[in-house]
């Protein structure tokens, strides 16, 4: 990663010099606009709509159009005079619980690395912030734009997350919110049952961008001169007429999917026990096997225990 900004965290009378890095990157397949017949790159000219002349980049300024259609031209000097007091500082304004901040406000994430002379105060503030369970509310100016942001700790590193201003978040004004829609208790209970059936720990590694992979495969096939075969799109399911029947079927499908994953999980665990029993040197091999077998017996006993307790209760 390359630093894109240098500044300092301003925390009371403490100043911590830091470097800013983009914490995320968009994994996408990029394209150029080309001439369909020969693949030549398409270029655009900057042309003034008034005189029709091509304009060099150095002669281009920023313009703000008024409702009347008149244009207000702003120069670099106009922007330089703006009061960006936090131009090279990350000012800590307050500390707040993270659950009070609606994720809709978050815009982009950055990592903060301390400069050599700022390592100790960086670690001090990092540890204190992590122990407090709070996030810092800060103000920062990046690329001539002042933003509100949060400062939190992730894997031992400060993460700066820029935020939208309140007037940049649109109000959710939809007609159905004013309608009196009746939801039956049975339907609500069935929907809750479906949610409970699908509850699992979130593992981002379990998901992938299938569209990007398919697009990359098409490009590679064209490079190799192979015929591109377009996979048949799955038939779109029509909206369910009977909501209860659809919910019930969804619950059953989720249960079957979970039950199908369970044998694979047990098989993986058993495979791990066998590997542990076989590992080790000749001198310690027996001990390792004994320990692995004992672990397997313990797991088996734990599995049998509920059944035994259930048998006693029924008796």
C-alpha positions in Angstrom: 0.0 0.0 0.0 1.1 3.6 -0.7 0.4 6.5 1.6 -2.0 9.0 0.1 -2.0 11.6 2.9 0.2 12.7 5.8 -1.1 14.6 8.9 -1.5 14.2 12.6 -4.2 13.1 15.1 -4.9 16.0 17.4 -6.0 14.6 20.8 -6.1 17.4 23.5 -2.5 18.6 23.7 -1.2 15.4 22.1 -0.2 15.3 18.5 0.4 12.0 16.7 1.9 12.2 13.2 0.4 9.6 10.9 0.2 8.4 7.3 -3.1 7.6 5.6 -3.7 4.5 3.4 -6.9 3.3 1.6 -8.1 0.3 3.6 -10.2 -1.1 0.8 -9.9 -1.6 -2.9 -12.6 -2.3 -5.5 -12.0 -5.7 -7.2 -13.5 -5.2 -10.6 -12.7 -6.0 -14.2 -12.0 -2.6 -15.9 -12.6 -1.9 -19.6 -11.7 0.8 -22.1 -14.1 2.2 -24.7 -12.8 1.0 -28.1 -13.8 1.1 -31.8 -15.9 -2.1 -32.4 -14.3 -2.7 -35.8 -10.5 -2.6 -35.0 -10.3 -2.3 -31.2 -8.7 1.2 -31.3 -9.0 3.2 -28.0 -11.5 6.0 -28.1 -10.2 9.4 -27.0 -12.2 12.5 -26.0 -11.3 16.1 -26.6 -12.1 18.9 -24.2 -14.1 21.4 -26.3 -15.6 24.6 -25.2 -19.4 24.7 -26.1 -19.3 28.4 -26.7 -16.4 28.8 -29.2 -15.9 25.2 -30.3 -12.2 25.3 -29.6 -10.2 22.5 -27.8 -9.2 23.6 -24.3 -5.9 22.6 -22.6 -6.2 21.1 -19.1 -4.3 24.1 -17.6 -7.1 26.4 -18.8 -9.9 24.5 -17.2 -11.5 25.8 -14.0 -14.4 24.8 -11.8 -17.8 26.4 -12.5 -21.0 26.6 -10.4 -24.2 26.9 -12.4 -26.9 29.2 -11.0 -30.6 28.5 -11.4 -30.6 31.3 -14.0 -28.1 29.4 -16.2 -25.2 31.9 -15.4 -21.9 30.3 -14.5 -19.8 31.3 -11.5 -16.1 30.5 -12.2 -13.9 29.5 -9.3 -10.1 29.5 -9.4 -7.5 27.7 -7.4 -7.0 30.9 -5.4 -10.6 30.8 -4.4 -10.3 27.3 -3.0 -7.0 28.2 -1.2 -8.7 30.9 0.8 -11.4 28.6 2.2 -11.2 28.0 6.0 -10.1 24.3 6.1 -8.7 24.5 9.6 -8.2 20.7 9.7 -6.3 20.5 6.4 -3.5 18.4 7.9 -5.1 17.4 11.2 -7.5 14.8 12.4 -9.2 16.6 15.2 -10.8 14.4 17.9 -14.1 16.1 18.9 -15.6 13.5 21.3 -16.0 9.8 22.1 -19.2 7.9 21.6 -20.5 4.3 21.8 -20.2 2.7 18.3 -23.9 1.4 18.4 -25.1 5.1 18.4 -23.7 5.6 14.9 -25.9 4.4 12.0 -23.8 2.5 9.4 -25.6 4.4 6.7 -23.3 7.4 7.5 -20.1 5.5 6.7 -18.5 6.4 3.4 -14.9 5.0 3.1 -12.3 3.3 5.3 -8.6 4.2 5.7 -5.7 2.8 7.8 -3.6 5.1 9.9 0.1 4.2 10.3 2.2 6.2 12.9 5.3 8.0 11.9 8.4 6.7 13.7 8.3 9.5 16.3 4.6 9.1 16.9 4.6 5.3 17.6 4.3 5.5 21.4 1.4 8.1 21.7 -0.3 6.2 18.8 -0.1 2.9 20.8 -1.2 4.7 24.0 -4.3 6.2 22.4 -5.0 3.0 20.6 -5.0 0.9 23.7 -7.0 3.4 25.7 -9.6 3.7 23.0 -9.9 -0.1 22.7 -10.3 -0.5 26.5 -12.9 2.2 26.6 -15.2 0.4 24.1 -15.8 3.8 22.5 -15.0 5.3 19.0 -13.6 8.7 18.5 -15.6 11.2 16.5 -13.2 13.3 14.5 -13.1 15.9 11.7 -10.7 15.7 8.8 -10.2 17.3 5.4 -9.2 15.1 2.5 -8.9 16.3 -1.1 -10.4 19.7 -0.3 -13.4 18.2 1.4 -14.1 18.4 5.1 -15.6 15.2 6.5 -16.9 14.0 9.8 -15.3 10.6 10.6 -14.9 7.9 13.3 -11.6 6.5 14.6 -11.7 2.9 15.8 -9.3 0.1 16.3 -9.1 -3.0 14.1 -6.3 -5.6 14.4 -4.1 -3.2 16.3 -4.5 -0.4 13.7 -6.5 2.8 13.8 -9.2 2.8 11.1 -10.5 6.2 10.0 -14.0 5.9 8.5 -15.2 9.0 6.8 -18.9 9.8 7.2 -21.6 11.5 5.3 -23.1 14.7 6.7 -26.7 14.4 8.0 -28.1 16.4 5.0 -26.5 13.9 2.6 -28.6 11.0 3.8 -31.9 10.9 2.0 -35.2 10.5 3.9 -37.0 7.2 3.2 -40.3 8.4 1.9 -42.2 5.5 0.4 -46.0 5.2 0.0 -46.3 1.8 1.7 -45.0 3.3 5.0 -48.3 5.2 5.3 -50.4 2.1 4.5 -52.1 -0.1 7.2 -50.7 -3.5 6.2 -52.0 -6.3 8.4 -49.5 -9.1 9.3 -51.0 -12.1 11.0 -49.3 -13.5 14.2 -48.9 -16.9 12.5 -47.0 -15.3 9.6 -44.8 -13.4 11.9 -44.0 -16.5 13.9 -43.2 -18.5 10.8 -40.9 -15.7 9.5 -39.1 -15.6 12.9 -38.7 -19.4 12.6 -37.1 -19.0 9.2 -34.6 -16.4 10.6 -33.7 -18.7 13.5 -33.1 -21.6 11.1 -30.7 -19.5 9.0 -28.7 -18.0 11.9 -24.9 -18.6 11.5 -21.6 -16.9 12.3 -20.6 -14.5 9.6 -17.5 -15.6 7.7 -16.7 -13.3 4.7 -14.4 -15.9 3.3 -17.4 -18.0 2.5 -18.7 -15.7 -0.2 -17.3 -14.7 -3.6 -18.0 -12.5 -6.5 -19.4 -15.0 -9.0 -20.1 -12.4 -11.6 -16.5 -11.1 -11.7 -15.2 -14.7 -11.8 -17.5 -15.5 -14.8 -16.5 -12.3 -16.6 -12.8 -13.1 -16.1 -13.5 -16.6 -17.5 -15.1 -15.1 -20.6 -12.0 -12.9 -21.1 -9.6 -15.8 -20.6 -11.6 -17.9 -23.1 -11.4 -15.2 -25.7 -7.7 -14.9 -25.2 -7.3 -18.6 -25.7 -9.4 -18.5 -28.8 -12.1 -20.7 -27.4 -15.8 -20.5 -28.0 -17.5 -18.7 -25.2 -20.5 -20.6 -23.8 -23.0 -18.5 -21.9 -24.5 -20.4 -18.9 -28.2 -20.8 -18.9 -29.8 -18.3 -16.5 -31.9 -19.9 -13.7 -35.6 -19.5 -14.1 -36.9 -16.6 -12.0 -39.3 -17.7 -9.3 -42.7 -16.0 -9.3 -43.9 -14.2 -6.2 -45.6 -16.6 -3.8 -49.4 -16.3 -3.7 -49.6 -18.1 -0.3 -47.2 -16.3 2.1 -47.5 -19.0 4.9 -46.9 -21.8 2.4 -43.8 -20.0 1.0 -42.5 -19.4 4.5 -43.1 -23.0 5.6 -41.3 -24.3 2.5 -38.4 -21.9 3.1 -38.0 -23.2 6.7 -38.0 -26.8 5.5 -35.4 -26.0 2.8 -33.2 -24.2 5.3 -33.3 -27.1 7.7 -32.4 -29.6 4.9 -29.5 -27.4 3.9 -28.2 -27.2 7.4 -28.6 -31.0 7.9 -26.7 -31.6 4.7 -23.8 -29.5 6.0 -23.7 -31.3 9.4 -22.3 -34.7 8.1 -19.5 -32.8 6.2 -18.6 -30.9 9.4 -18.5 -34.1 11.4 -16.4 -35.9 8.7 -13.9 -33.0 8.7 -13.7 -33.2 12.5 -13.2 -37.0 12.4 -10.5 -36.5 9.8 -8.7 -34.1 12.0 -8.7 -36.6 14.9 -7.3 -39.3 12.7 -4.5 -37.0 11.4 -3.6 -36.1 15.0 -3.5 -39.8 16.0 -1.1 -40.5 13.1 1.2 -37.5 13.7 4.3 -37.3 15.8 7.6 -39.1 16.0 8.0 -42.8 16.8 8.8 -42.0 20.4 5.7 -39.8 20.9 3.4 -41.4 18.3 1.6 -43.6 20.8 1.0 -40.7 23.2 -0.4 -38.5 20.3 -2.7 -41.4 19.1 -3.9 -42.0 22.7 -4.7 -38.3 23.1 -6.5 -38.1 19.8 -8.5 -41.3 20.6 -9.4 -39.8 24.0 -10.6 -36.6 22.4 -12.8 -38.7 20.0 -14.2 -40.6 23.0 -14.9 -37.4 24.8 -16.7 -36.0 21.8 -18.7 -39.2 21.5 -19.6 -39.2 25.2 -20.8 -35.6 24.9 -23.0 -36.6 21.9 -24.5 -39.5 23.8 -25.0 -37.6 27.1 -28.1 -35.7 25.9 -29.7 -38.9 24.7 -29.1 -40.6 28.1 -30.5 -37.7 30.0 -33.5 -37.7 27.6 -34.0 -41.4 28.3 -34.0 -40.9 32.1 -36.6 -38.1 31.8 -38.9 -40.2 29.7 -38.5 -43.2 32.1 
